[in-house]
Amino acid sequence: MKANKSRRSFLKNISFATASALALSSCELKSLDKFFQKNFRTLSKKEIDQMIKELEEDYQTKYGKEFHVSAKPATDQTLFGYALDISRCIGCRRCVYACVEENNQSRDPQIHWIQVLQMEKEKGVDFAHSDVHYNPEKVPEEGHFYLPVQCQQCRNPQCTTVCPVKATWQEPDGIVVVDYNWCIGCRYCMAACPYGARHFNWAEPNVPADKINTETHYLGNRPRLKGVVEKCTFCIQRVREGRYPACVEVCPVGARKFGNLLDPESEIRYILENKRVLVLKQELNTQPKFYYFFGV
Amino acid sequence: MTKKTNIPTNRKLHSPDKAEGFQVQRSFPQLVLLLLCATLIFSCHRKESAYNKNVLPNQAIKDTLKSTEYAVEAPPLTEGIFPCSDCHSELEPNPERRTLDWHEEITGIFDHDSENRWCLDCHDLENRDSLRLASGKLLNFKESYKLCGQCHGEKLRDWKVGVHGKRTGEWNGEKEYLLCVHCHNPHAPKFESLTPEPPPVRQEDIQ
């Protein structure tokens, strides 16, 4: 794992000689391999298997538990979409914490992939006057509505185009992913994302061993390192196995809907065809696959 | 590929700021294609069932349409209360609307158009282990959604397609439905407010 840091400094420093000298002097042979690891997308099946095996061993050593790291690719004829019923959401934040647990977000320092914004009904969707820290006895609060925001899984993502090392991209099933082994932590993608949906590990992420989810995906919830960017992946480790994302299953009001946009029988298609639907910051032409709708 | 239609509706929730417009996203070529496929499949099924009727007249034709049945989670009845007939088989059925000296936990909160409603609009007088539709048809507690649907047809329709309420399981396969009564107490159906989980810590770098 340490090798990644060296590679990162390598790319930052640009100076080839200094960096490689540094890397060579500080790495044993196995790490050196990782230093020159190819991008996930260009790896052969055999190389992926080998890398997965090593990761599983690393994680087992670190957390004292057996890990499963999947590299399951996208299924044909699948394009994932999400819809959130703003008329139902009551702002209870159950989704925020279900996501943290499922996806191994750092507890301290705290990272949340989902932000629930409280807004005033009078003002409508208005990010400038939204409040993420609301904390009354009971929700919903009179005169307010709630807008949970997470990665909008854009068809036309700005974050991936600005990445100088192509460590983030859109998968064939529409999920925008990050290769944490490849990310150099430059945070250009965070600046490019108009939804504030990407989060940076400023410090070593910290997840207690008894809280860690060992069912992981290479491009999703596997343990991260200091200095990498992370974000919602629609729970890639679950949805590629046919399951619903964790936030969908936990929502007590049933405001969260998920499915295959290419399947005319899916609830997501029903919603797009029958309900009033909006996307956030439409004018930016990011074309989210995360929709908001009015169920009533 | 994607055609967008702006629908100028719901100005109340939506900010006057033109930033976000309502948008329905549909892919028309896809729709047409799907429609074609659907028609094809449908007509094939029709042919098949006609064939079954003519050729195998004595065989029961099994309806395999999944969408007419719903796998539901167990009704959230209080433990020990069912079968109701444990008590009610001993009790004289009384259709009279009155103040009950039993089921206080229900009469105490009863708030479902209560002025115009009585227990026996939904429960059967004779067979207390069943719910009852206005038609007199008896219903298993597992099918209470049909009872609710008598008066909340639109909600039932949305529930069936997974828009109102919640389904768990597989987005592409078997699903389990939560019954209406998992979320709405049939005797006081307003959804109860909840205590929120803690807000994020302040120093987090969120925008």
Short mmCIF file of C-alpha atoms in Angstrom, two decimals:
data_model
loop_
_atom_site.label_atom_id
_atom_site.label_comp_id
_atom_site.label_asym_id
_atom_site.label_seq_id
_atom_site.Cartn_x
_atom_site.Cartn_y
_atom_site.Cartn_z
CA MET A 1 0.00 0.00 0.00
CA LYS A 2 2.84 2.34 0.81
CA ALA A 3 3.96 2.08 -2.77
CA ASN A 4 0.89 4.04 -3.86
CA LYS A 5 1.98 6.99 -1.85
CA SER A 6 5.31 6.91 -3.58
CA ARG A 7 3.65 6.83 -6.93
CA ARG A 8 1.51 9.71 -5.93
CA SER A 9 4.46 11.81 -4.92
CA PHE A 10 6.10 10.78 -8.14
CA LEU A 11 3.32 12.19 -10.20
CA LYS A 12 3.11 15.33 -8.16
CA ASN A 13 6.78 16.09 -8.29
CA ILE A 14 7.07 15.60 -12.00
CA SER A 15 10.81 15.39 -11.71
CA PHE A 16 11.34 11.88 -12.91
CA ALA A 17 14.79 11.34 -11.54
CA THR A 18 14.14 12.49 -8.01
CA ALA A 19 10.91 10.59 -7.76
CA SER A 20 12.09 7.33 -9.15
CA ALA A 21 15.21 7.43 -7.03
CA LEU A 22 12.94 8.00 -4.04
CA ALA A 23 10.60 5.24 -5.07
CA LEU A 24 13.32 2.78 -5.84
CA SER A 25 15.10 3.38 -2.60
CA SER A 26 11.97 3.03 -0.47
CA CYS A 27 10.32 0.01 -2.08
CA GLU A 28 10.87 -3.68 -1.92
CA LEU A 29 10.24 -5.65 -5.08
CA LYS A 30 6.55 -6.40 -4.62
CA SER A 31 5.77 -2.77 -3.98
CA LEU A 32 7.79 -1.83 -6.98
CA ASP A 33 5.34 -3.87 -8.99
CA LYS A 34 2.50 -1.80 -7.70
CA PHE A 35 4.45 1.33 -8.44
CA PHE A 36 4.27 0.45 -12.07
CA GLN A 37 0.77 -1.00 -11.88
CA LYS A 38 -1.29 -0.42 -14.94
CA ASN A 39 -4.60 1.37 -14.87
CA PHE A 40 -7.41 -0.96 -13.77
CA ARG A 41 -9.04 -0.77 -17.16
CA THR A 42 -5.96 -1.94 -19.02
CA LEU A 43 -5.20 -4.89 -16.76
CA SER A 44 -5.68 -8.42 -18.00
CA LYS A 45 -7.98 -10.85 -16.19
CA LYS A 46 -4.95 -12.58 -14.71
CA GLU A 47 -3.42 -9.33 -13.51
CA ILE A 48 -6.70 -8.31 -11.90
CA ASP A 49 -7.02 -11.64 -10.10
CA GLN A 50 -3.51 -11.28 -8.78
CA MET A 51 -4.10 -7.71 -7.63
CA ILE A 52 -7.39 -8.64 -5.95
CA LYS A 53 -5.69 -11.47 -4.10
CA GLU A 54 -3.03 -9.13 -2.79
CA LEU A 55 -5.60 -6.57 -1.71
CA GLU A 56 -7.60 -9.20 0.13
CA GLU A 57 -4.45 -10.23 1.97
CA ASP A 58 -3.56 -6.64 2.81
CA TYR A 59 -7.04 -5.96 4.20
CA GLN A 60 -7.07 -9.19 6.16
CA THR A 61 -3.79 -8.22 7.77
CA LYS A 62 -5.04 -4.76 8.57
CA TYR A 63 -8.51 -5.67 9.92
CA GLY A 64 -8.05 -9.26 11.04
CA LYS A 65 -11.01 -10.38 8.95
CA GLU A 66 -11.47 -12.23 5.72
CA PHE A 67 -12.28 -9.85 2.86
CA HIS A 68 -13.95 -10.35 -0.46
CA VAL A 69 -12.99 -7.84 -3.13
CA SER A 70 -15.11 -8.22 -6.24
CA ALA A 71 -14.10 -6.95 -9.65
CA LYS A 72 -17.40 -7.92 -11.23
CA PRO A 73 -17.87 -5.96 -14.46
CA ALA A 74 -21.03 -4.28 -15.68
CA THR A 75 -23.81 -6.45 -17.12
CA ASP A 76 -24.93 -5.86 -20.69
CA GLN A 77 -28.13 -3.94 -21.26
CA THR A 78 -27.92 -2.25 -17.89
CA LEU A 79 -27.88 1.47 -17.24
CA PHE A 80 -28.50 2.32 -13.63
CA GLY A 81 -30.78 5.16 -12.64
CA TYR A 82 -32.02 6.54 -9.37
CA ALA A 83 -35.04 8.58 -8.40
CA LEU A 84 -35.77 10.29 -5.12
CA ASP A 85 -39.25 11.36 -4.10
CA ILE A 86 -38.91 14.87 -2.66
CA SER A 87 -42.53 14.88 -1.61
CA ARG A 88 -41.85 11.92 0.72
CA CYS A 89 -38.39 12.48 2.17
CA ILE A 90 -38.64 13.58 5.79
CA GLY A 91 -34.94 14.25 6.37
CA CYS A 92 -34.36 11.50 8.95
CA ARG A 93 -30.79 10.81 7.70
CA ARG A 94 -31.17 7.03 7.98
CA CYS A 95 -29.69 6.85 4.46
CA VAL A 96 -26.59 8.83 5.44
CA TYR A 97 -25.54 6.32 8.06
CA ALA A 98 -26.63 3.20 6.20
CA CYS A 99 -24.33 4.41 3.43
CA VAL A 100 -21.44 5.02 5.82
CA GLU A 101 -21.73 1.48 7.18
CA GLU A 102 -22.20 -0.24 3.85
CA ASN A 103 -19.44 1.66 2.10
CA ASN A 104 -16.79 1.84 4.81
CA GLN A 105 -16.61 5.63 4.98
CA SER A 106 -14.15 6.98 7.52
CA ARG A 107 -15.81 7.57 10.89
CA ASP A 108 -13.19 9.95 12.21
CA PRO A 109 -12.40 12.10 10.34
CA GLN A 110 -16.00 11.85 9.22
CA ILE A 111 -16.93 11.36 5.58
CA HIS A 112 -20.54 11.26 4.41
CA TRP A 113 -21.36 10.45 0.80
CA ILE A 114 -24.93 11.65 1.30
CA GLN A 115 -25.77 15.18 2.41
CA VAL A 116 -29.37 15.87 3.35
CA LEU A 117 -30.20 19.51 2.76
CA GLN A 118 -33.11 21.09 4.54
CA MET A 119 -34.83 23.79 2.49
CA GLU A 120 -37.76 26.07 2.95
CA LYS A 121 -40.88 25.25 0.99
CA GLU A 122 -41.34 28.96 0.29
CA LYS A 123 -37.93 29.32 -1.35
CA GLY A 124 -37.97 26.07 -3.31
CA VAL A 125 -34.75 24.36 -4.41
CA ASP A 126 -32.22 26.92 -3.24
CA PHE A 127 -28.76 25.66 -2.31
CA ALA A 128 -27.64 29.02 -0.95
CA HIS A 129 -30.26 28.90 1.79
CA SER A 130 -30.08 25.22 2.60
CA ASP A 131 -29.05 23.78 5.94
CA VAL A 132 -27.23 20.48 6.36
CA HIS A 133 -26.89 20.76 10.16
CA TYR A 134 -30.59 20.89 11.10
CA ASN A 135 -31.22 18.94 14.27
CA PRO A 136 -34.72 19.23 15.70
CA GLU A 137 -36.41 16.75 18.04
CA LYS A 138 -38.54 15.39 15.20
CA VAL A 139 -38.59 15.56 11.42
CA PRO A 140 -40.13 16.65 9.13
CA GLU A 141 -40.24 20.25 10.34
CA GLU A 142 -43.16 22.44 9.42
CA GLY A 143 -42.61 24.49 6.26
CA HIS A 144 -39.53 22.58 5.15
CA PHE A 145 -38.61 19.93 2.67
CA TYR A 146 -35.50 17.81 2.34
CA LEU A 147 -33.15 17.26 -0.56
CA PRO A 148 -30.61 14.49 -0.13
CA VAL A 149 -27.63 14.99 -2.44
CA GLN A 150 -25.06 12.40 -3.42
CA CYS A 151 -23.14 11.63 -6.61
CA GLN A 152 -25.57 12.36 -9.45
CA GLN A 153 -23.92 9.77 -11.73
CA CYS A 154 -23.90 12.16 -14.67
CA ARG A 155 -24.07 10.91 -18.23
CA ASN A 156 -21.81 13.81 -19.01
CA PRO A 157 -19.57 13.98 -15.95
CA GLN A 158 -17.22 16.92 -15.52
CA CYS A 159 -15.22 15.15 -12.82
CA THR A 160 -13.89 12.42 -15.08
CA THR A 161 -12.82 14.72 -17.90
CA VAL A 162 -10.63 16.85 -15.64
CA CYS A 163 -8.81 13.92 -14.05
CA PRO A 164 -5.19 14.21 -15.26
CA VAL A 165 -4.47 10.50 -14.76
CA LYS A 166 -7.82 9.00 -15.78
CA ALA A 167 -8.31 7.47 -12.35
CA THR A 168 -12.05 8.12 -12.54
CA TRP A 169 -14.41 7.18 -15.34
CA GLN A 170 -17.92 6.13 -16.23
CA GLU A 171 -18.55 2.39 -16.40
CA PRO A 172 -20.74 0.83 -19.14
CA ASP A 173 -23.62 0.52 -16.65
CA GLY A 174 -23.36 4.24 -15.99
CA ILE A 175 -21.67 4.19 -12.59
CA VAL A 176 -18.92 6.77 -12.21
CA VAL A 177 -16.09 5.10 -10.33
CA VAL A 178 -12.70 5.93 -8.85
CA ASP A 179 -9.66 3.66 -8.90
CA TYR A 180 -8.18 4.46 -5.48
CA ASN A 181 -4.88 2.86 -6.45
CA TRP A 182 -4.58 5.22 -9.35
CA CYS A 183 -5.93 8.46 -7.83
CA ILE A 184 -3.14 10.94 -7.12
CA GLY A 185 -5.26 13.12 -4.85
CA CYS A 186 -5.06 16.30 -6.94
CA ARG A 187 -8.75 16.98 -6.23
CA TYR A 188 -9.45 18.52 -9.65
CA CYS A 189 -12.52 16.30 -9.80
CA MET A 190 -13.82 17.77 -6.56
CA ALA A 191 -13.53 21.25 -7.97
CA ALA A 192 -15.26 20.15 -11.16
CA CYS A 193 -18.23 18.48 -9.47
CA PRO A 194 -21.10 20.96 -9.21
CA TYR A 195 -22.84 18.86 -6.55
CA GLY A 196 -20.11 18.66 -3.90
CA ALA A 197 -20.46 14.91 -4.15
CA ARG A 198 -16.80 13.96 -4.02
CA HIS A 199 -14.91 13.68 -0.75
CA PHE A 200 -11.24 13.68 0.05
CA ASN A 201 -9.39 11.63 2.64
CA TRP A 202 -7.35 14.39 4.22
CA ALA A 203 -6.17 11.99 6.89
CA GLU A 204 -5.85 8.24 7.20
CA PRO A 205 -9.45 6.97 7.05
CA ASN A 206 -10.56 5.27 10.21
CA VAL A 207 -13.14 2.49 10.34
CA PRO A 208 -13.18 0.31 13.48
CA ALA A 209 -12.45 -3.33 12.63
CA ASP A 210 -15.78 -4.47 14.11
CA LYS A 211 -17.64 -2.04 11.83
CA ILE A 212 -15.87 -2.81 8.58
CA ASN A 213 -17.94 -4.29 5.75
CA THR A 214 -15.86 -7.09 4.25
CA GLU A 215 -18.06 -7.59 1.17
CA THR A 216 -16.45 -5.10 -1.16
CA HIS A 217 -15.87 -4.13 -4.76
CA TYR A 218 -12.58 -2.91 -6.19
CA LEU A 219 -14.28 0.18 -7.62
CA GLY A 220 -16.50 0.76 -4.60
CA ASN A 221 -16.42 0.23 -0.87
CA ARG A 222 -13.05 -1.43 -0.35
CA PRO A 223 -10.95 0.31 2.31
CA ARG A 224 -9.40 3.56 1.11
CA LEU A 225 -6.17 5.35 1.83
CA LYS A 226 -5.21 8.80 2.92
CA GLY A 227 -5.02 11.12 -0.06
CA VAL A 228 -7.67 9.64 -2.34
CA VAL A 229 -11.04 10.89 -3.47
CA GLU A 230 -14.21 8.85 -2.94
CA LYS A 231 -17.94 9.12 -3.58
CA CYS A 232 -21.24 7.28 -4.01
CA THR A 233 -21.14 4.39 -6.50
CA PHE A 234 -24.83 3.37 -6.22
CA CYS A 235 -23.36 0.63 -3.96
CA ILE A 236 -21.61 -1.02 -6.90
CA GLN A 237 -20.83 -4.07 -4.73
CA ARG A 238 -24.57 -4.61 -4.20
CA VAL A 239 -26.19 -3.50 -7.44
CA ARG A 240 -23.92 -5.58 -9.65
CA GLU A 241 -25.17 -8.56 -7.65
CA GLY A 242 -28.77 -7.59 -8.34
CA ARG A 243 -29.47 -6.00 -4.98
CA TYR A 244 -30.77 -2.52 -4.18
CA PRO A 245 -28.39 0.14 -2.85
CA ALA A 246 -28.27 0.33 0.95
CA CYS A 247 -29.93 3.77 1.05
CA VAL A 248 -32.92 2.45 -0.90
CA GLU A 249 -33.46 -0.42 1.48
CA VAL A 250 -33.14 1.62 4.66
CA CYS A 251 -35.38 4.55 3.72
CA PRO A 252 -38.34 4.37 6.13
CA VAL A 253 -40.64 6.40 3.88
CA GLY A 254 -39.75 4.59 0.65
CA ALA A 255 -38.60 7.79 -1.06
CA ARG A 256 -35.63 6.19 -2.81
CA LYS A 257 -36.07 4.26 -6.07
CA PHE A 258 -33.52 2.44 -8.14
CA GLY A 259 -33.41 0.36 -11.27
CA ASN A 260 -32.38 -0.23 -14.84
CA LEU A 261 -33.18 2.66 -17.17
CA LEU A 262 -33.13 0.28 -20.13
CA ASP A 263 -35.84 -1.95 -18.64
CA PRO A 264 -39.31 -0.62 -19.49
CA GLU A 265 -40.80 -2.64 -16.62
CA SER A 266 -38.61 -1.04 -13.98
CA GLU A 267 -40.00 1.32 -11.36
CA ILE A 268 -37.45 3.90 -12.42
CA ARG A 269 -38.88 3.97 -15.95
CA TYR A 270 -42.41 4.17 -14.58
CA ILE A 271 -41.41 7.22 -12.59
CA LEU A 272 -39.70 8.96 -15.50
CA GLU A 273 -42.72 8.37 -17.67
CA ASN A 274 -45.48 9.13 -15.18
CA LYS A 275 -44.26 11.57 -12.55
CA ARG A 276 -42.99 15.12 -12.52
CA VAL A 277 -39.22 14.77 -12.61
CA LEU A 278 -36.34 17.20 -12.22
CA VAL A 279 -32.58 17.05 -12.18
CA LEU A 280 -30.29 19.35 -10.20
CA LYS A 281 -28.49 22.16 -12.02
CA GLN A 282 -29.88 21.12 -15.36
CA GLU A 283 -28.36 24.17 -17.01
CA LEU A 284 -24.88 22.70 -16.60
CA ASN A 285 -25.76 19.86 -18.97
CA THR A 286 -24.19 17.24 -16.72
CA GLN A 287 -27.21 15.01 -17.42
CA PRO A 288 -27.54 13.22 -14.11
CA LYS A 289 -28.97 9.71 -13.89
CA PHE A 290 -30.11 10.72 -10.42
CA TYR A 291 -33.59 12.19 -10.66
CA TYR A 292 -35.85 13.91 -8.17
CA PHE A 293 -39.58 13.49 -8.47
CA PHE A 294 -42.90 14.31 -6.87
CA GLY A 295 -44.71 11.15 -5.89
CA VAL A 296 -47.96 12.82 -4.85
CA MET B 1 -30.78 10.32 -28.07
CA THR B 2 -32.51 11.84 -25.14
CA LYS B 3 -35.27 14.24 -25.77
CA LYS B 4 -36.28 16.58 -23.02
CA THR B 5 -39.63 18.11 -22.44
CA ASN B 6 -39.98 21.03 -20.12
CA ILE B 7 -43.18 20.88 -18.17
CA PRO B 8 -44.12 24.12 -16.50
CA THR B 9 -45.75 22.67 -13.42
CA ASN B 10 -45.47 22.88 -9.68
CA ARG B 11 -44.21 26.37 -9.18
CA LYS B 12 -44.70 26.17 -5.46
CA LEU B 13 -41.87 23.86 -4.46
CA HIS B 14 -39.70 24.99 -7.28
CA SER B 15 -37.68 28.16 -7.08
CA PRO B 16 -38.62 30.97 -9.47
CA ASP B 17 -34.98 31.01 -10.46
CA LYS B 18 -34.84 29.51 -13.94
CA ALA B 19 -31.86 27.42 -12.97
CA GLU B 20 -33.63 24.12 -12.55
CA GLY B 21 -36.47 23.35 -14.87
CA PHE B 22 -38.68 20.36 -14.59
CA GLN B 23 -37.71 17.78 -16.98
CA VAL B 24 -39.06 14.52 -18.14
CA GLN B 25 -36.47 12.40 -19.81
CA ARG B 26 -37.62 9.93 -22.36
CA SER B 27 -35.93 8.24 -25.13
CA PHE B 28 -38.49 8.03 -27.87
CA PRO B 29 -36.82 5.59 -30.26
CA GLN B 30 -36.37 3.28 -27.31
CA LEU B 31 -39.99 3.59 -26.32
CA VAL B 32 -41.19 2.79 -29.79
CA LEU B 33 -38.94 -0.22 -29.93
CA LEU B 34 -40.11 -1.45 -26.57
CA LEU B 35 -43.71 -0.91 -27.48
CA LEU B 36 -43.19 -3.01 -30.55
CA CYS B 37 -41.58 -5.79 -28.54
CA ALA B 38 -44.32 -5.62 -25.95
CA THR B 39 -47.02 -5.94 -28.62
CA LEU B 40 -45.21 -8.85 -30.14
CA ILE B 41 -44.84 -10.65 -26.83
CA PHE B 42 -48.40 -9.85 -25.85
CA SER B 43 -49.86 -11.19 -29.08
CA CYS B 44 -47.77 -14.33 -28.74
CA HIS B 45 -49.13 -14.88 -25.26
CA ARG B 46 -52.63 -14.33 -26.52
CA LYS B 47 -52.08 -16.90 -29.21
CA GLU B 48 -50.61 -19.29 -26.72
CA SER B 49 -53.50 -19.07 -24.30
CA ALA B 50 -55.99 -19.35 -27.14
CA TYR B 51 -54.13 -22.46 -28.21
CA ASN B 52 -54.27 -23.80 -24.68
CA LYS B 53 -58.00 -23.17 -24.48
CA ASN B 54 -58.72 -24.89 -27.77
CA VAL B 55 -56.30 -27.73 -27.63
CA LEU B 56 -56.20 -28.50 -23.95
CA PRO B 57 -59.75 -27.58 -22.95
CA ASN B 58 -59.79 -29.64 -19.79
CA GLN B 59 -56.50 -28.52 -18.43
CA ALA B 60 -56.53 -25.71 -15.91
CA ILE B 61 -54.68 -22.80 -17.44
CA LYS B 62 -52.30 -21.51 -14.87
CA ASP B 63 -51.93 -17.78 -14.74
CA THR B 64 -48.25 -17.17 -14.47
CA LEU B 65 -48.43 -13.40 -14.51
CA LYS B 66 -46.24 -12.43 -11.57
CA SER B 67 -47.53 -8.90 -11.44
CA THR B 68 -50.92 -9.97 -10.13
CA GLU B 69 -49.48 -11.37 -6.93
CA TYR B 70 -47.30 -9.63 -4.41
CA ALA B 71 -44.82 -11.18 -2.09
CA VAL B 72 -45.35 -9.19 1.08
CA GLU B 73 -43.62 -9.08 4.41
CA ALA B 74 -45.60 -10.57 7.30
CA PRO B 75 -48.35 -8.25 8.59
CA PRO B 76 -47.09 -6.37 11.66
CA LEU B 77 -49.76 -7.71 14.02
CA THR B 78 -49.13 -7.55 17.76
CA GLU B 79 -47.76 -10.84 18.98
CA GLY B 80 -50.44 -13.06 20.47
CA ILE B 81 -53.41 -11.12 19.12
CA PHE B 82 -53.97 -13.48 16.21
CA PRO B 83 -56.13 -15.48 15.75
CA CYS B 84 -58.67 -12.94 16.87
CA SER B 85 -61.20 -15.75 17.10
CA ASP B 86 -59.48 -16.95 20.28
CA CYS B 87 -61.60 -14.34 22.02
CA HIS B 88 -64.15 -13.45 19.40
CA SER B 89 -65.54 -16.94 18.99
CA GLU B 90 -66.72 -16.54 22.58
CA LEU B 91 -68.12 -13.06 22.07
CA GLU B 92 -71.55 -12.16 20.77
CA PRO B 93 -70.98 -10.25 17.47
CA ASN B 94 -72.29 -6.73 17.94
CA PRO B 95 -72.68 -4.53 14.83
CA GLU B 96 -73.65 -1.50 16.94
CA ARG B 97 -71.36 1.54 16.83
CA ARG B 98 -70.49 2.15 20.49
CA THR B 99 -67.75 2.89 22.97
CA LEU B 100 -65.78 -0.31 23.37
CA ASP B 101 -64.43 -1.43 26.70
CA TRP B 102 -61.67 -3.39 24.96
CA HIS B 103 -58.91 -2.65 22.39
CA GLU B 104 -58.10 0.60 24.15
CA GLU B 105 -54.80 0.92 22.24
CA ILE B 106 -56.91 1.26 19.11
CA THR B 107 -59.97 3.20 20.26
CA GLY B 108 -57.58 5.58 22.05
CA ILE B 109 -55.85 6.62 18.82
CA PHE B 110 -58.55 5.90 16.25
CA ASP B 111 -58.22 8.70 13.72
CA HIS B 112 -59.01 7.63 10.20
CA ASP B 113 -61.96 9.61 9.04
CA SER B 114 -63.35 8.32 12.33
CA GLU B 115 -66.53 10.32 12.20
CA ASN B 116 -67.69 8.35 9.20
CA ARG B 117 -66.02 5.08 9.94
CA TRP B 118 -66.53 2.11 12.20
CA CYS B 119 -64.42 -0.95 12.87
CA LEU B 120 -66.68 -3.11 10.79
CA ASP B 121 -66.00 -1.13 7.61
CA CYS B 122 -62.76 -3.06 7.57
CA HIS B 123 -63.16 -6.00 9.95
CA ASP B 124 -65.72 -8.71 9.41
CA LEU B 125 -68.48 -9.03 11.96
CA GLU B 126 -68.72 -12.82 11.80
CA ASN B 127 -65.19 -13.84 10.91
CA ARG B 128 -62.85 -11.70 12.96
CA ASP B 129 -59.77 -13.41 11.54
CA SER B 130 -60.48 -11.76 8.19
CA LEU B 131 -60.65 -8.29 6.85
CA ARG B 132 -63.67 -7.38 4.79
CA LEU B 133 -64.14 -5.42 1.58
CA ALA B 134 -67.18 -3.25 0.98
CA SER B 135 -68.41 -5.95 -1.39
CA GLY B 136 -68.51 -8.40 1.51
CA LYS B 137 -65.50 -10.29 0.21
CA LEU B 138 -63.25 -11.58 2.98
CA LEU B 139 -59.53 -10.84 2.89
CA ASN B 140 -56.49 -12.36 4.49
CA PHE B 141 -54.46 -9.88 6.57
CA LYS B 142 -51.67 -10.41 4.05
CA GLU B 143 -53.83 -8.66 1.48
CA SER B 144 -54.79 -5.65 3.54
CA TYR B 145 -53.51 -3.44 0.69
CA LYS B 146 -56.66 -4.33 -1.22
CA LEU B 147 -58.72 -2.97 1.63
CA CYS B 148 -56.80 0.30 1.62
CA GLY B 149 -57.05 0.42 -2.16
CA GLN B 150 -60.83 0.66 -1.99
CA CYS B 151 -60.51 4.25 -0.89
CA HIS B 152 -56.93 5.04 -1.90
CA GLY B 153 -56.90 3.66 -5.43
CA GLU B 154 -54.22 5.96 -6.72
CA LYS B 155 -51.87 5.08 -3.88
CA LEU B 156 -52.50 1.38 -4.47
CA ARG B 157 -51.62 1.79 -8.13
CA ASP B 158 -48.36 3.53 -7.25
CA TRP B 159 -47.62 0.92 -4.61
CA LYS B 160 -48.00 -1.89 -7.10
CA VAL B 161 -45.40 -0.40 -9.42
CA GLY B 162 -43.06 0.34 -6.54
CA VAL B 163 -43.44 4.11 -6.48
CA HIS B 164 -45.38 4.53 -3.24
CA GLY B 165 -44.10 2.51 -0.31
CA LYS B 166 -41.09 0.28 -0.48
CA ARG B 167 -39.89 -2.93 -2.05
CA THR B 168 -36.75 -4.74 -1.00
CA GLY B 169 -34.86 -7.60 -2.59
CA GLU B 170 -33.53 -7.43 -6.12
CA TRP B 171 -33.92 -4.55 -8.53
CA ASN B 172 -33.95 -7.07 -11.34
CA GLY B 173 -35.72 -10.00 -9.68
CA GLU B 174 -37.68 -11.11 -6.62
CA LYS B 175 -39.05 -8.28 -4.57
CA GLU B 176 -40.77 -8.11 -1.22
CA TYR B 177 -43.37 -5.44 -0.64
CA LEU B 178 -43.95 -3.64 2.59
CA LEU B 179 -47.68 -3.55 3.26
CA CYS B 180 -49.41 -0.21 3.68
CA VAL B 181 -49.87 -1.09 7.34
CA HIS B 182 -46.11 -1.45 7.88
CA CYS B 183 -45.89 2.31 7.47
CA HIS B 184 -49.43 3.47 8.27
CA ASN B 185 -51.29 2.32 11.33
CA PRO B 186 -54.68 1.51 9.80
CA HIS B 187 -56.38 3.08 12.79
CA ALA B 188 -54.35 6.30 12.72
CA PRO B 189 -52.64 6.32 9.33
CA LYS B 190 -50.79 9.60 9.41
CA PHE B 191 -47.11 8.79 9.02
CA GLU B 192 -45.43 9.46 12.34
CA SER B 193 -42.54 11.89 12.54
CA LEU B 194 -39.10 10.48 13.36
CA THR B 195 -36.09 11.52 15.40
CA PRO B 196 -33.35 12.39 12.91
CA GLU B 197 -29.92 10.80 13.03
CA PRO B 198 -27.15 13.22 14.07
CA PRO B 199 -26.09 15.97 11.66
CA PRO B 200 -22.61 15.82 10.12
CA VAL B 201 -19.76 17.31 12.14
CA ARG B 202 -19.18 20.96 11.36
CA GLN B 203 -15.58 20.91 10.20
CA GLU B 204 -16.33 18.57 7.34
CA ASP B 205 -15.45 20.04 3.97
CA ILE B 206 -18.88 20.08 2.47
CA GLN B 207 -20.30 22.65 0.23
#
